[in-house]
XYZ file of N, CA and C in Angstrom:
354
model
N 51.203 33.338 -18.456
C 51.990 34.165 -17.354
C 52.971 33.189 -16.892
N 53.655 34.089 -16.822
C 55.362 33.979 -16.208
C 54.695 33.298 -14.828
N 55.626 32.613 -14.154
C 55.745 32.114 -12.298
C 56.054 32.675 -11.734
N 56.534 33.973 -11.177
C 56.852 35.271 -11.232
C 55.670 36.445 -11.625
N 54.574 35.837 -12.217
C 52.854 36.604 -12.091
C 52.338 36.828 -11.464
N 52.415 34.802 -10.993
C 51.595 34.195 -10.323
C 51.914 34.110 -8.787
N 52.605 34.228 -8.581
C 53.402 34.563 -7.577
C 53.179 36.197 -6.708
N 53.615 37.053 -7.526
C 53.063 38.096 -6.808
C 51.752 38.502 -6.633
N 51.268 37.564 -7.710
C 49.584 38.006 -7.231
C 49.102 36.812 -6.756
N 49.778 35.780 -5.676
C 49.417 35.475 -5.385
C 50.056 35.854 -3.478
N 50.866 36.667 -3.489
C 51.482 37.374 -2.363
C 50.286 38.733 -2.590
N 49.841 39.424 -3.146
C 48.602 40.270 -3.203
C 47.374 40.149 -2.446
N 46.897 38.598 -3.275
C 45.987 37.885 -3.058
C 46.046 37.444 -0.988
N 47.536 36.830 -1.059
C 47.581 37.181 0.366
C 46.757 37.710 1.637
N 47.696 39.358 0.903
C 47.330 40.358 1.436
C 46.262 40.635 1.695
N 45.628 40.734 0.590
C 44.399 41.225 0.253
C 43.135 40.266 1.500
N 43.072 39.738 1.235
C 42.604 37.780 2.393
C 43.492 38.500 4.200
N 44.503 38.869 4.279
C 44.655 39.250 5.925
C 44.210 41.465 6.071
N 44.222 41.723 5.787
C 43.933 42.868 5.863
C 41.906 43.092 5.466
N 41.289 42.167 4.607
C 40.048 41.803 4.995
C 39.489 41.070 6.371
N 41.036 40.156 7.262
C 40.758 39.433 8.511
C 40.984 40.594 9.385
N 41.599 41.354 9.053
C 41.883 42.358 9.588
C 40.923 42.980 9.828
N 40.179 43.429 8.778
C 39.213 45.045 8.899
C 38.543 43.976 9.904
N 37.931 42.508 9.051
C 36.383 41.927 9.680
C 36.465 41.998 11.603
N 37.701 41.639 12.214
C 37.622 41.854 12.981
C 38.002 43.364 13.910
N 38.761 43.695 13.593
C 38.274 45.511 13.046
C 36.520 46.277 13.932
N 36.015 44.877 13.343
C 35.317 45.719 12.700
C 34.010 44.814 14.152
N 34.502 44.087 14.853
C 34.088 42.656 15.605
C 33.740 43.947 16.737
N 34.923 44.209 17.033
C 35.151 45.436 17.974
C 34.099 46.145 18.312
N 34.251 47.499 16.834
C 33.233 48.626 16.355
C 31.348 47.695 17.115
N 30.895 46.983 16.726
C 30.406 46.254 16.657
C 29.799 45.704 17.618
N 30.421 45.331 19.177
C 30.513 45.115 20.110
C 30.289 46.235 20.804
N 31.436 47.737 20.942
C 31.211 48.477 20.862
C 29.913 49.361 21.138
N 29.746 49.453 19.784
C 27.733 50.108 19.461
C 27.007 49.061 20.250
N 26.860 47.939 20.221
C 26.259 47.006 21.011
C 26.204 47.584 22.318
N 27.320 47.718 22.783
C 27.475 48.611 24.738
C 26.583 50.101 24.768
N 26.601 51.072 23.198
C 26.440 52.175 24.679
C 24.243 52.204 23.637
N 23.838 50.980 23.075
C 22.474 50.751 23.303
C 22.188 51.917 23.810
N 21.921 51.114 25.277
C 20.585 51.981 25.705
C 21.617 53.826 26.321
N 22.573 54.188 25.550
C 22.635 55.865 25.537
C 21.231 56.649 24.305
N 20.646 55.769 23.829
C 19.504 55.984 22.549
C 18.249 56.754 23.609
N 18.114 56.109 24.846
C 16.728 56.570 24.976
C 17.313 57.674 26.953
N 18.791 57.845 26.606
C 18.767 58.586 28.080
C 19.057 60.333 27.616
N 18.960 61.185 27.968
C 18.601 61.539 29.535
C 17.076 60.559 30.001
N 16.309 59.442 30.795
C 15.106 59.619 30.586
C 14.503 61.348 31.399
N 12.948 61.618 30.056
C 12.806 62.797 30.486
C 11.771 62.768 31.780
N 11.700 63.577 32.920
C 10.471 63.616 33.765
C 10.158 65.088 33.829
N 9.557 65.566 34.417
C 8.239 66.657 34.792
C 9.399 67.549 35.408
N 10.741 67.247 35.755
C 11.396 68.624 36.351
C 12.681 68.520 35.034
N 12.725 67.681 33.531
C 13.620 67.938 32.756
C 12.366 68.271 31.944
N 11.730 67.896 31.005
C 11.170 68.790 29.957
C 9.739 67.796 29.995
N 8.810 68.518 29.956
C 6.983 67.779 29.757
C 6.727 68.864 28.508
N 5.414 67.980 27.956
C 4.292 68.728 27.079
C 4.622 68.353 26.186
N 3.886 69.129 25.128
C 3.370 67.914 23.967
C 4.625 67.657 23.385
N 6.566 68.623 23.583
C 7.302 68.305 22.440
C 8.075 67.854 22.722
N 7.994 67.569 24.929
C 8.495 66.671 25.115
C 8.370 64.576 24.475
N 6.471 64.539 24.306
C 6.110 64.026 24.793
C 6.520 62.704 22.447
N 6.169 64.301 21.758
C 6.920 64.144 20.842
C 8.014 63.783 20.491
N 9.056 63.944 21.179
C 11.022 63.966 21.387
C 10.945 62.421 22.187
N 9.217 61.918 22.586
C 10.408 61.168 23.229
C 9.551 59.529 22.282
N 8.714 59.731 21.327
C 8.590 58.968 20.712
C 9.449 59.218 19.633
N 9.899 59.588 18.733
C 10.742 60.449 18.267
C 12.227 58.709 18.434
N 12.448 59.096 19.658
C 13.410 58.429 20.903
C 13.364 57.103 20.790
N 11.766 56.064 20.684
C 12.001 54.775 21.150
C 11.123 54.660 19.777
N 10.795 54.678 19.519
C 10.326 54.528 17.671
C 11.216 54.904 16.226
N 11.604 55.594 16.375
C 12.026 55.998 15.015
C 13.693 55.472 15.514
N 14.151 56.488 16.302
C 15.622 56.307 16.254
C 16.396 54.266 17.035
N 15.804 54.566 18.348
C 16.112 53.383 18.790
C 15.324 51.898 18.174
N 13.837 51.987 16.746
C 14.123 51.160 15.838
C 15.211 51.413 14.941
N 15.917 52.533 15.053
C 16.850 52.388 13.690
C 18.284 51.519 13.991
N 18.060 52.119 15.157
C 19.059 51.422 16.363
C 19.858 49.948 16.171
N 18.132 49.168 16.413
C 17.868 48.237 16.221
C 18.566 47.531 14.985
N 18.571 48.327 14.245
C 17.961 47.098 12.690
C 20.225 47.778 12.167
N 19.894 48.425 13.331
C 22.296 48.571 12.793
C 22.299 47.618 13.116
N 21.790 47.629 14.686
C 22.660 46.064 15.517
C 22.195 45.130 14.975
N 21.696 44.397 14.258
C 21.300 43.313 13.710
C 21.034 42.821 12.591
N 20.409 43.591 12.355
C 20.781 43.298 10.722
C 21.282 43.429 9.635
N 21.902 44.829 9.745
C 23.269 45.931 9.232
C 24.190 45.165 9.547
N 25.076 45.284 10.445
C 26.011 44.108 10.775
C 26.358 42.882 10.379
N 25.669 42.096 10.171
C 24.617 41.255 10.074
C 25.230 40.661 8.668
N 24.991 42.051 8.368
C 24.643 41.497 5.564
C 25.974 42.134 5.649
N 26.893 42.385 6.447
C 28.257 42.966 6.634
C 28.848 41.282 6.690
N 29.364 41.902 7.871
C 29.420 40.435 7.824
C 29.414 39.011 7.144
N 28.381 38.794 7.051
C 27.350 37.865 6.272
C 28.706 37.958 4.485
N 29.252 39.415 3.612
C 30.268 40.084 2.007
C 31.469 39.645 2.982
N 31.620 40.696 3.578
C 32.712 40.355 4.205
C 33.264 39.342 4.175
N 32.210 37.871 5.370
C 32.958 36.502 4.443
C 32.224 35.352 3.591
N 32.288 36.405 2.638
C 31.769 35.767 1.109
C 33.166 36.693 0.768
N 33.369 37.531 0.816
C 34.446 37.806 0.165
C 35.828 37.374 0.452
N 35.772 36.804 1.974
C 36.617 35.636 2.615
C 37.344 34.487 1.041
N 36.096 33.723 1.688
C 35.361 32.996 1.067
C 36.081 32.597 -1.094
N 35.511 33.147 -1.144
C 35.767 33.794 -2.777
C 37.748 34.304 -2.985
N 38.402 34.878 -2.311
C 39.764 35.880 -2.218
C 40.529 33.660 -1.691
N 39.860 33.243 -0.834
C 40.929 32.119 -0.677
C 40.583 30.958 -1.793
N 39.596 30.994 -2.188
C 39.951 30.046 -3.278
C 40.305 29.917 -3.911
N 40.480 32.003 -4.531
C 41.610 32.519 -5.974
C 42.691 31.603 -5.436
N 43.835 31.906 -3.774
C 44.536 31.657 -4.572
C 44.928 30.035 -3.769
N 43.832 29.542 -2.960
C 44.073 28.051 -3.728
C 43.955 27.938 -5.734
N 43.647 28.730 -5.730
C 43.300 27.997 -8.133
C 44.449 28.887 -8.308
N 45.255 30.093 -7.607
C 46.399 30.067 -7.803
C 47.911 29.425 -7.950
N 47.315 28.799 -6.184
C 48.658 27.726 -5.538
C 48.722 26.524 -7.028
N 47.896 26.273 -7.935
C 47.514 24.981 -8.323
C 47.901 25.212 -9.874
N 48.227 26.557 -9.973
C 49.029 26.932 -11.066
C 50.462 27.758 -10.884
N 50.548 27.629 -9.932
C 51.410 27.350 -9.722
C 52.437 26.043 -9.780
N 52.087 24.853 -9.160
C 52.121 24.147 -9.068
C 52.503 23.596 -10.725
N 51.604 23.613 -11.133
C 52.100 23.433 -12.547
C 52.484 24.068 -13.522
N 52.858 24.404 -13.257
C 53.588 25.498 -14.023
C 55.269 25.030 -14.315
N 55.582 24.752 -12.065
C 56.534 24.508 -11.875
C 57.171 23.137 -12.235
N 56.435 22.781 -12.688
C 55.932 20.557 -12.726
C 56.806 20.613 -14.716
N 56.124 21.618 -15.292
C 55.909 21.730 -15.980
C 57.515 22.638 -16.079
N 57.919 23.913 -15.415
C 59.516 23.912 -15.899
C 60.503 22.608 -15.602
N 60.373 21.851 -14.558
C 61.450 21.261 -13.704
C 60.725 19.638 -15.201
N 59.978 19.240 -15.814
C 59.783 18.002 -16.961
C 60.241 18.923 -17.996
N 61.001 20.647 -17.916
C 61.252 20.904 -19.415
C 62.717 20.212 -18.961
N 63.107 21.402 -17.645
C 64.505 20.865 -17.460
C 65.312 19.479 -17.313
N 64.142 17.744 -16.903
C 64.303 16.865 -16.869
C 64.586 16.651 -18.223
N 64.310 16.734 -19.456
C 64.716 16.519 -20.678
C 66.127 16.590 -21.448
N 66.498 18.458 -20.501
C 67.734 19.042 -21.276
C 68.516 18.386 -20.878
């Protein structure tokens, strides 16, 4: 492959890396926002003046046992899984960039050797 191809590939991989880093930063902001609104899952509090009875009790059970559990799972496990996947992809792209740079250096050395022979 030509040197131009590898420079183009390097630029693409560096762009991919920057986009993924930006995505990670944006996602961290969304995670903080998500954590900030955790308390709203159980709001408003139900009282005898707002809503009471069997349906109110069932609704409270759903909020605290299902919704809050799901919210907590997203807050801790799912966000962590996504950040781990992003981290792995960042490492992979960085390794690809390093490999491309080595290939470019090797090709440039070959070209320099060929030019010095002429």
